[in-house]
Coordinates of C-alpha atoms and ligand atoms in Angstrom, one line a residue:
M1 CA 123.9 129.1 86.4
K2 CA 123.5 132.8 85.6
P3 CA 123.2 135.1 88.6
S4 CA 119.6 136.1 87.6
A5 CA 118.6 132.4 87.3
L6 CA 120.1 131.7 90.7
I7 CA 118.2 134.6 92.2
V8 CA 114.9 133.3 90.7
T9 CA 115.6 129.8 92.0
L10 CA 116.4 131.1 95.5
L11 CA 113.3 133.3 95.5
S12 CA 111.0 130.6 94.4
L13 CA 112.5 128.2 97.0
L14 CA 111.9 130.9 99.6
V15 CA 108.3 131.3 98.4
L16 CA 107.7 127.6 98.4
T17 CA 109.2 127.0 101.9
D18 CA 107.4 130.0 103.2
Y19 CA 104.2 128.7 101.7
A20 CA 104.6 125.3 103.5
C21 CA 105.7 126.9 106.8
S22 CA 102.9 129.3 106.9
L23 CA 100.3 126.6 106.5
N24 CA 97.8 126.7 109.3
I25 CA 96.5 123.2 110.0
L26 CA 93.7 122.2 112.4
G27 CA 93.1 118.7 113.5
I28 CA 89.8 117.6 115.1
F29 CA 89.7 114.3 116.9
P30 CA 86.5 113.9 119.0
Y31 CA 86.9 110.2 119.7
H32 CA 88.7 109.2 122.9
G33 CA 90.1 105.8 122.0
K34 CA 93.9 105.8 122.5
S35 CA 94.6 103.1 119.9
H36 CA 93.4 105.5 117.2
F37 CA 95.3 108.5 118.3
I38 CA 98.6 106.5 118.5
V39 CA 98.4 106.7 114.6
F40 CA 97.2 110.3 114.3
R41 CA 99.7 111.6 116.8
V42 CA 102.7 110.6 114.6
F43 CA 101.2 112.4 111.6
L44 CA 100.3 115.6 113.5
R45 CA 103.7 115.8 115.2
E46 CA 105.4 115.3 111.8
L47 CA 103.4 118.2 110.3
A48 CA 104.6 120.5 113.2
K49 CA 108.2 119.2 112.9
R50 CA 108.1 120.3 109.3
G51 CA 107.3 123.8 110.4
R52 CA 103.5 123.8 109.8
N53 CA 101.4 125.6 112.5
V54 CA 99.3 122.8 113.9
T55 CA 96.4 123.1 116.3
V56 CA 94.9 119.8 117.6
I57 CA 91.6 119.3 119.3
S58 CA 91.8 115.9 121.0
H59 CA 91.6 114.0 124.3
F60 CA 95.4 113.4 124.1
P61 CA 97.4 116.6 124.7
E62 CA 101.2 116.2 124.1
Q63 CA 103.6 116.0 127.0
D64 CA 106.4 117.5 124.9
P65 CA 104.8 119.1 121.9
P66 CA 107.1 120.1 119.1
K67 CA 107.4 123.8 118.2
N68 CA 104.2 125.0 116.4
Y69 CA 102.1 122.3 118.0
H70 CA 99.1 123.7 119.9
D71 CA 96.8 121.5 121.9
I72 CA 93.2 122.2 122.6
S73 CA 92.7 119.4 125.2
L74 CA 89.4 117.6 125.8
A75 CA 91.2 115.2 128.3
G76 CA 89.1 114.1 131.2
S77 CA 85.8 115.2 129.6
I78 CA 84.7 111.6 128.9
K79 CA 85.4 108.2 130.6
A80 CA 88.3 106.3 129.1
I81 CA 87.6 102.9 127.5
E82 CA 90.8 101.0 127.9
G83 CA 90.4 97.4 129.2
E84 CA 86.7 96.9 128.9
A85 CA 86.1 94.5 126.1
P86 CA 85.3 90.9 127.0
F87 CA 87.3 88.0 125.5
E88 CA 84.4 86.8 123.3
S89 CA 83.1 87.3 119.8
S90 CA 79.4 86.7 119.1
Y91 CA 76.4 88.5 117.6
F92 CA 75.7 89.7 121.2
T93 CA 79.2 91.3 121.5
L94 CA 78.8 92.7 118.0
F95 CA 75.5 94.3 119.0
L96 CA 77.1 95.7 122.2
G97 CA 79.9 97.1 120.0
S98 CA 77.4 98.8 117.7
L99 CA 75.8 100.5 120.7
Y100 CA 79.2 101.6 121.9
L101 CA 80.0 103.1 118.5
A102 CA 76.6 104.9 118.3
T103 CA 76.5 106.3 121.9
T104 CA 80.2 107.4 121.9
G105 CA 79.5 109.1 118.6
V106 CA 76.8 111.0 120.2
D107 CA 78.6 111.8 123.5
N108 CA 81.9 112.8 121.8
C109 CA 80.0 115.4 119.8
K110 CA 78.3 116.9 122.9
V111 CA 81.6 117.0 124.8
L112 CA 83.4 118.6 121.8
L113 CA 80.8 121.4 121.4
A114 CA 80.4 122.1 125.1
D115 CA 84.2 122.8 125.4
D116 CA 84.9 126.5 126.0
K117 CA 88.2 126.5 124.2
V118 CA 86.6 124.9 121.1
Q119 CA 83.8 127.5 121.2
R120 CA 86.4 130.3 121.6
L121 CA 88.4 129.0 118.6
I122 CA 85.2 129.0 116.5
K123 CA 84.4 132.6 117.6
E124 CA 87.9 133.8 116.8
N125 CA 87.6 132.1 113.4
P126 CA 91.3 132.0 112.5
K127 CA 92.1 131.1 108.9
F128 CA 93.0 127.4 108.5
D129 CA 94.4 126.2 105.2
V130 CA 93.3 122.6 105.8
I131 CA 91.5 120.7 108.5
V132 CA 92.2 117.1 109.3
V133 CA 89.2 115.2 110.8
E134 CA 89.0 111.6 112.0
Q135 CA 86.4 109.6 110.1
F136 CA 85.1 107.1 112.6
N137 CA 81.8 107.0 114.5
S138 CA 80.7 110.7 114.3
D139 CA 80.6 113.4 111.6
C140 CA 80.3 116.1 114.3
A141 CA 83.8 117.5 113.6
L142 CA 82.7 118.1 109.9
G143 CA 80.2 120.6 111.2
I144 CA 82.9 122.5 113.1
A145 CA 85.3 122.3 110.1
Y146 CA 82.5 123.9 108.0
K147 CA 82.6 127.0 110.3
F148 CA 86.2 127.6 109.2
Q149 CA 85.4 127.2 105.5
A150 CA 88.6 125.3 104.8
P151 CA 89.3 122.1 102.8
V152 CA 88.8 118.9 104.9
V153 CA 91.0 115.8 104.8
G154 CA 89.7 112.7 106.5
I155 CA 92.0 110.3 108.4
M156 CA 91.4 106.8 109.7
S157 CA 93.4 104.4 111.8
H158 CA 91.7 101.4 110.3
I159 CA 89.7 100.2 107.3
L160 CA 86.5 102.0 106.1
M161 CA 83.4 101.9 108.3
P162 CA 80.2 100.6 106.5
Y163 CA 78.8 104.1 106.2
H164 CA 81.9 105.6 104.5
Y165 CA 81.6 103.7 101.2
E166 CA 78.7 105.6 99.8
R167 CA 80.0 109.2 100.5
L168 CA 83.3 108.4 98.9
G169 CA 81.8 106.5 96.0
V170 CA 83.8 103.4 96.9
P171 CA 81.9 100.3 95.6
Y172 CA 80.6 98.2 98.5
N173 CA 79.7 94.7 97.4
P174 CA 79.3 91.9 100.0
A175 CA 80.6 89.4 97.4
Y176 CA 84.2 90.6 97.5
V177 CA 84.6 93.6 99.9
P178 CA 85.6 92.5 103.4
F179 CA 83.2 93.6 106.1
H180 CA 84.7 95.6 109.0
F181 CA 83.0 93.6 111.8
L182 CA 82.6 90.1 110.3
E183 CA 84.5 87.1 109.1
G184 CA 84.9 86.1 105.4
G185 CA 87.4 88.5 104.0
T186 CA 87.4 88.8 100.2
K187 CA 86.1 85.2 99.7
P188 CA 82.9 85.1 101.8
S189 CA 80.6 82.1 101.8
L190 CA 76.9 82.6 101.0
Y191 CA 76.3 82.6 104.8
H192 CA 78.8 85.4 105.2
R193 CA 77.3 87.4 102.4
V194 CA 73.8 87.2 103.8
E195 CA 75.2 88.1 107.3
R196 CA 77.2 91.1 106.1
T197 CA 74.3 92.4 104.0
I198 CA 72.1 92.4 107.1
F199 CA 74.8 94.0 109.3
D200 CA 75.8 96.5 106.7
F201 CA 72.2 97.7 106.5
Y202 CA 72.0 97.8 110.3
F203 CA 75.2 99.8 110.8
R204 CA 74.4 102.3 108.1
M205 CA 70.9 102.9 109.5
L206 CA 72.1 103.2 113.1
N207 CA 74.7 105.8 111.9
R208 CA 72.3 107.7 109.7
Y209 CA 69.2 107.7 111.9
Y210 CA 70.7 107.8 115.4
T211 CA 74.3 109.1 115.5
Q212 CA 74.3 111.4 112.6
R213 CA 70.9 112.8 113.4
S214 CA 71.9 113.4 117.0
N215 CA 75.1 115.1 115.9
Q216 CA 73.2 117.3 113.6
N217 CA 70.8 118.3 116.4
T218 CA 73.7 119.0 118.8
L219 CA 75.4 121.2 116.2
A220 CA 72.1 123.0 115.6
Q221 CA 72.0 124.0 119.3
Y222 CA 75.1 126.1 118.7
F223 CA 74.9 127.1 115.0
D224 CA 72.0 127.6 112.6
D225 CA 73.8 127.2 109.3
I226 CA 75.3 123.7 109.3
P227 CA 74.5 121.8 106.1
P228 CA 73.4 118.1 106.4
L229 CA 76.5 116.2 107.7
E230 CA 76.3 113.5 105.0
E231 CA 76.7 116.3 102.4
L232 CA 79.7 117.6 104.3
G233 CA 81.1 114.0 104.3
R234 CA 81.0 114.1 100.5
E235 CA 83.0 117.3 100.5
I236 CA 86.0 115.6 102.1
K237 CA 88.9 116.2 99.7
F238 CA 91.0 113.2 100.6
L239 CA 90.7 110.3 102.9
L240 CA 93.9 108.9 104.4
L241 CA 93.4 105.2 105.1
Y242 CA 95.7 103.4 107.5
H243 CA 96.4 100.3 105.5
N244 CA 98.1 99.1 102.4
F245 CA 97.1 96.6 99.6
I246 CA 100.0 94.3 100.4
L247 CA 98.1 93.4 103.6
T248 CA 94.4 94.1 102.7
G249 CA 94.6 93.0 99.0
S250 CA 93.9 95.2 96.0
R251 CA 90.8 97.4 96.6
L252 CA 88.6 99.5 94.4
F253 CA 89.4 103.1 95.6
P254 CA 88.9 106.4 93.8
S255 CA 92.0 108.7 93.4
N256 CA 91.2 110.6 96.6
V257 CA 91.3 107.6 98.9
I258 CA 94.9 107.2 99.8
E259 CA 96.5 104.2 101.5
V260 CA 99.0 105.5 104.1
G261 CA 99.3 102.4 106.4
G262 CA 102.5 101.9 108.4
F263 CA 103.9 105.2 109.6
H264 CA 103.2 104.8 113.3
V265 CA 105.7 102.0 113.8
V266 CA 108.8 103.4 115.7
D267 CA 112.3 102.1 115.3
A268 CA 112.9 99.2 117.7
K269 CA 115.2 99.6 120.7
P270 CA 117.2 96.7 122.1
L271 CA 115.5 94.7 124.9
T272 CA 116.7 95.2 128.4
G273 CA 116.8 93.5 131.8
D274 CA 115.1 90.1 132.5
L275 CA 113.1 90.2 129.3
K276 CA 116.3 90.5 127.2
K277 CA 117.8 87.6 129.1
F278 CA 114.6 85.5 128.7
V279 CA 114.3 86.2 125.0
E280 CA 118.0 85.8 124.1
E281 CA 118.5 82.6 126.0
A282 CA 115.5 81.0 124.3
E283 CA 117.2 78.2 122.3
H284 CA 114.2 77.6 120.0
G285 CA 113.0 81.2 119.8
V286 CA 110.1 83.0 121.4
I287 CA 106.3 83.3 120.7
Y288 CA 104.8 86.6 121.7
I289 CA 101.1 86.8 122.9
S290 CA 99.2 90.0 123.4
F291 CA 95.5 91.0 123.1
G292 CA 96.2 94.7 123.0
S293 CA 95.2 97.4 125.4
I294 CA 91.4 97.1 125.1
V295 CA 91.0 93.4 125.7
K296 CA 92.4 92.2 129.0
A297 CA 93.9 88.7 128.8
S298 CA 92.9 88.2 132.4
T299 CA 89.2 88.4 131.4
M300 CA 89.9 85.3 129.3
P301 CA 87.8 82.3 130.5
A302 CA 89.9 79.9 132.7
E303 CA 89.4 76.9 130.3
K304 CA 90.7 78.9 127.3
V305 CA 93.8 80.0 129.4
Q306 CA 94.4 76.3 130.2
E307 CA 94.3 75.4 126.5
V308 CA 97.0 78.0 125.8
L309 CA 99.1 76.7 128.7
N310 CA 98.8 73.1 127.4
V311 CA 100.0 74.2 124.0
M312 CA 103.1 75.9 125.6
K313 CA 104.0 72.5 127.1
R314 CA 104.0 70.9 123.7
L315 CA 106.2 73.4 121.9
P316 CA 109.9 73.9 122.4
Q317 CA 109.6 77.7 122.1
R318 CA 109.5 80.1 125.1
F319 CA 106.5 82.4 125.5
V320 CA 106.2 86.1 126.3
W321 CA 102.6 87.0 127.3
K322 CA 101.1 90.5 128.0
W323 CA 99.2 89.4 131.1
E324 CA 97.8 91.7 133.7
D325 CA 97.9 89.6 136.8
K326 CA 100.5 87.3 138.4
T327 CA 98.3 84.2 138.8
L328 CA 99.7 82.0 136.0
M329 CA 101.4 78.9 137.4
V330 CA 104.0 78.1 134.8
D331 CA 107.7 77.4 134.8
K332 CA 109.6 80.7 134.8
D333 CA 111.9 79.3 132.1
K334 CA 108.9 78.8 129.8
L335 CA 106.7 81.9 130.2
Y336 CA 107.5 85.5 130.9
T337 CA 104.5 87.7 131.7
N338 CA 104.0 91.4 132.4
S339 CA 101.2 93.9 132.3
W340 CA 103.2 96.1 130.0
L341 CA 105.7 94.9 127.4
P342 CA 107.7 96.8 124.7
Q343 CA 105.8 95.2 121.8
V344 CA 107.7 96.8 118.9
D345 CA 111.1 95.8 120.5
I346 CA 109.9 92.2 121.0
L347 CA 108.5 91.9 117.5
A348 CA 111.8 93.3 116.0
H349 CA 113.9 90.8 117.9
P350 CA 115.2 88.0 115.7
K351 CA 114.3 85.4 118.3
T352 CA 110.6 86.3 118.0
L353 CA 109.1 83.7 115.7
A354 CA 105.4 84.2 116.0
F355 CA 102.7 86.6 117.4
L356 CA 99.4 85.4 118.8
S357 CA 97.2 88.5 118.7
H358 CA 93.6 89.9 118.6
A359 CA 94.5 91.3 115.2
G360 CA 94.1 95.0 116.1
N361 CA 95.3 97.3 113.3
G362 CA 98.2 98.6 115.4
G363 CA 99.8 95.2 116.3
T364 CA 99.1 93.8 112.8
T365 CA 100.9 96.8 111.2
E366 CA 103.8 96.3 113.6
A367 CA 104.0 92.6 112.8
I368 CA 104.0 93.1 109.0
H369 CA 106.6 95.9 109.6
Y370 CA 109.0 93.5 111.3
G371 CA 108.0 90.4 109.4
V372 CA 106.6 88.3 112.3
P373 CA 104.1 85.5 111.4
M374 CA 100.8 85.9 113.2
V375 CA 98.1 83.7 114.6
A376 CA 95.1 86.1 114.5
M377 CA 92.3 85.7 117.0
P378 CA 89.8 88.5 116.4
V379 CA 87.6 89.8 119.2
G380 CA 85.7 92.8 117.8
G381 CA 85.7 96.0 115.7
D382 CA 87.8 95.7 112.6
Q383 CA 89.7 92.7 113.9
P384 CA 87.7 90.0 112.0
A385 CA 88.5 91.8 108.7
N386 CA 92.1 92.3 109.7
A387 CA 92.4 88.6 110.6
A388 CA 91.0 87.6 107.2
A389 CA 93.6 90.0 105.6
I390 CA 96.4 88.5 107.6
E391 CA 95.5 85.0 106.3
E392 CA 94.9 86.1 102.7
S393 CA 98.2 88.1 102.5
D394 CA 100.2 85.1 103.9
L395 CA 101.2 87.1 107.0
G396 CA 99.6 84.4 109.2
V397 CA 96.6 82.3 110.0
Q398 CA 93.3 83.0 111.7
L399 CA 91.9 81.2 114.6
Q400 CA 88.4 82.2 115.8
I401 CA 87.8 82.4 119.6
R402 CA 85.1 79.7 119.3
D403 CA 87.7 77.3 117.8
L404 CA 90.4 78.0 120.4
N405 CA 91.5 74.7 121.8
E406 CA 94.7 72.9 122.4
E407 CA 94.8 71.1 119.0
N408 CA 93.7 74.0 116.8
L409 CA 96.2 76.4 118.5
L410 CA 99.0 73.9 118.3
N411 CA 98.3 73.4 114.6
A412 CA 98.1 77.2 114.0
F413 CA 101.5 77.7 115.7
R414 CA 103.1 74.8 113.8
K415 CA 101.9 76.2 110.5
V416 CA 103.4 79.7 111.1
L417 CA 106.6 78.4 112.7
D418 CA 107.4 76.5 109.5
P419 CA 110.6 78.0 108.0
K420 CA 108.9 78.2 104.6
F421 CA 106.0 80.2 106.1
R422 CA 108.5 82.5 107.8
Q423 CA 110.4 83.0 104.6
R424 CA 107.2 84.1 102.8
V425 CA 106.3 86.5 105.7
K426 CA 109.7 88.1 105.3
E427 CA 108.9 88.7 101.6
V428 CA 105.5 90.1 102.5
S429 CA 107.2 92.5 104.9
K430 CA 109.7 93.5 102.3
A431 CA 107.0 94.3 99.8
W432 CA 105.1 96.3 102.5
H433 CA 108.1 98.6 102.9
D434 CA 108.8 99.0 99.2
R435 CA 106.9 102.1 98.2
P436 CA 107.5 105.1 95.9
L437 CA 107.1 107.5 98.9
P438 CA 107.1 106.5 102.6
P439 CA 103.6 106.5 104.1
L440 CA 104.1 109.5 106.4
D441 CA 105.4 111.6 103.5
T442 CA 102.4 110.4 101.4
A443 CA 100.0 111.5 104.2
V444 CA 101.7 114.9 104.5
Y445 CA 101.8 115.3 100.7
W446 CA 98.1 114.8 100.0
T447 CA 97.1 116.9 103.1
E448 CA 99.1 119.8 101.7
F449 CA 97.8 119.1 98.2
A450 CA 94.3 119.7 99.5
A451 CA 95.5 123.0 101.1
K452 CA 97.1 124.1 97.9
Y453 CA 94.0 123.5 95.7
P454 CA 91.1 124.4 97.9
N455 CA 88.8 125.0 94.8
F456 CA 89.3 121.6 93.4
N457 CA 87.2 118.6 94.0
F458 CA 88.7 115.1 93.8
R459 CA 85.6 113.1 94.5
T460 CA 84.6 110.4 92.0
A461 CA 81.4 111.0 90.1
A462 CA 80.2 107.7 91.6
A463 CA 79.6 109.5 94.9
D464 CA 77.2 112.0 93.2
V465 CA 75.2 109.8 91.0
P466 CA 71.7 109.1 92.4
F467 CA 71.2 105.4 93.3
Y468 CA 68.8 104.7 90.5
Q469 CA 71.4 105.9 88.0
Y470 CA 74.3 104.2 89.8
I471 CA 72.7 100.8 89.2
N472 CA 71.3 102.0 85.8
L473 CA 67.7 101.4 86.6
D474 CA 66.6 104.2 84.2
V475 CA 68.7 102.7 81.4
A476 CA 67.1 99.3 82.0
A477 CA 63.7 101.0 82.1
V478 CA 64.3 102.6 78.6
F479 CA 65.4 99.2 77.1
I480 CA 62.5 97.4 78.7
T481 CA 60.1 100.1 77.4
I482 CA 61.5 99.9 73.8
I483 CA 61.5 96.1 73.8
S484 CA 57.9 96.1 75.2
I485 CA 56.8 98.6 72.5
I486 CA 58.4 96.5 69.7
F487 CA 56.8 93.4 71.1
I488 CA 53.4 95.0 71.3
V489 CA 53.7 96.5 67.8
L490 CA 54.8 93.2 66.3
R491 CA 52.0 91.4 68.0
S492 CA 49.3 93.7 66.8
A493 CA 50.9 93.7 63.3
L494 CA 50.8 89.9 63.4
K495 CA 47.2 90.0 64.6
I496 CA 46.1 92.4 61.9
C497 CA 47.7 90.5 58.9
C498 CA 47.3 87.0 60.2
G499 CA 43.9 87.8 61.8
R500 CA 42.5 88.6 58.3
K501 CA 43.8 85.4 56.8
E502 CA 42.2 83.5 59.7
S503 CA 38.8 85.2 59.2
K504 CA 38.8 84.2 55.6
G505 CA 40.0 80.6 56.4
K506 CA 39.0 78.6 59.4
N507 CA 35.7 78.7 61.2
T508 CA 37.1 80.0 64.5
K509 CA 35.1 80.1 67.7
S510 CA 34.9 83.9 67.6
N511 CA 33.8 83.8 64.0
K512 CA 31.0 81.4 64.8
V513 CA 29.8 83.6 67.6
E514 CA 29.9 86.7 65.3
K515 CA 28.0 84.8 62.6
K516 CA 25.3 83.7 65.2
K517 CA 25.0 87.3 66.3
A518 CA 24.6 88.4 62.7
K519 CA 21.9 85.8 62.1
R520 CA 19.9 87.0 65.1
A521 CA 20.2 90.6 64.0
Ligands
NAG14 C1 99.3 129.1 115.0 O1 98.3 128.5 115.7 C2 98.0 129.2 117.0 C3 96.9 128.3 117.7 O2 95.8 128.1 116.9 C4 97.6 130.6 116.8 O3 97.3 131.2 118.0 C5 98.7 131.3 116.0 O4 98.3 132.6 115.7 C6 99.1 130.6 114.7 N1 100.2 131.2 114.1 C7 100.2 131.6 112.8 C8 101.5 132.2 112.4 O5 99.3 131.5 112.1

């Protein structure tokens, strides 16, 4: 290389690294659910580790923030939610869930805007190159992002919510698009399609006319120039979705909706202490049971617990169960319980043969990461859709809570314990990892892409087309009009030429009447 070329290369490298390092990134996370932030945290820390200047508004300040990571903490401003969901899945719990979504969407916005540190930041108005905003149950943060006039990237820790399809121009069709809160996956029955049509309408209306309207009013108390939040939603440059088609199946997404699922899973550590002994001495392997952090296993009805215990007696495997109290009377050689368990380390252990879970997105991602077959028993939220995806992707089988009994659970375990099933799950896991760019790099890449090209818009035209055009009502109207005109013209033409013949020929009724009239006259 010539010295001049070398200098040019070095200089451009300097400019490039300097560009990336000088990026000023703001993250706004008004929702206080820990299971979501577990995902975002990995991404935000990574941005800081790569030298970007990262400021994060959230309920989860870092204990040991990396250099360049600045917290604006909302911790303690709203009641935590962990451990409150009942072990039940019905229209009633779905309704309660919808109210939870709507009211927290309203409260999170009020808390966010009432925060002095947030208000100070808005007043200081530093220049941000890109703003990362969670897309969940509130668009409030989009209003704040608007004040900084920076490109916005949306991020989610799960599949799309019903009200996100329209703004992104993603086709929603109950016939093949799995519905967040309900069963049926990509192959719904007629019952499921009717059910999801009703609930889709309900969730969209609740969001638009309650949560979003309230957020808009809250914002208006502080600022007088915030555009309609739905419009700001359409301005999002990219949406980072936390899943991948190997699990969810091939979806119809525009170019600016990016699948980045998988990056939160940490490398497993070896098990330690009694748990290590219990797992490694299991001659026939281990089955792991956990219903996550929001559902407490100890709120499970006693008769359901008994069904699970009965199944344990009929299988040779040992069981490890995340269980919060010490009341289970089972042989210590058969069952190990604890209120906290190192989930990733258990799933990564070669003795772990199956995972009975509520199909939360975190645990499901960890299971596919380490290739552990699942029995998915959804409780609420996105879990019914995840459970359907688990079954459709061959990662496991679903078992609804209403069907939980000794025989059904035993059959589900027998199915996923089959060596052939296990082999298939290992293949699914291999395909999940096989990507052109690791998911964390993908997420960082498109976030910085949005910062680099702030004047570009990557939204599909489908998001901008008025509804009547989207379903081609006007085109249909044109054709119907033309066909009607041709029909009318033809008919009158036929009447004129054939009508003359008729008047010459037959004595038709009208002819007779006219003749009578003529006689009288
Ligand atoms: C990085 O972010 C912090 C907090 O928002 C801010 O005070 C600081 O000025 C920023 N640094 C640079 C170099 O932009």
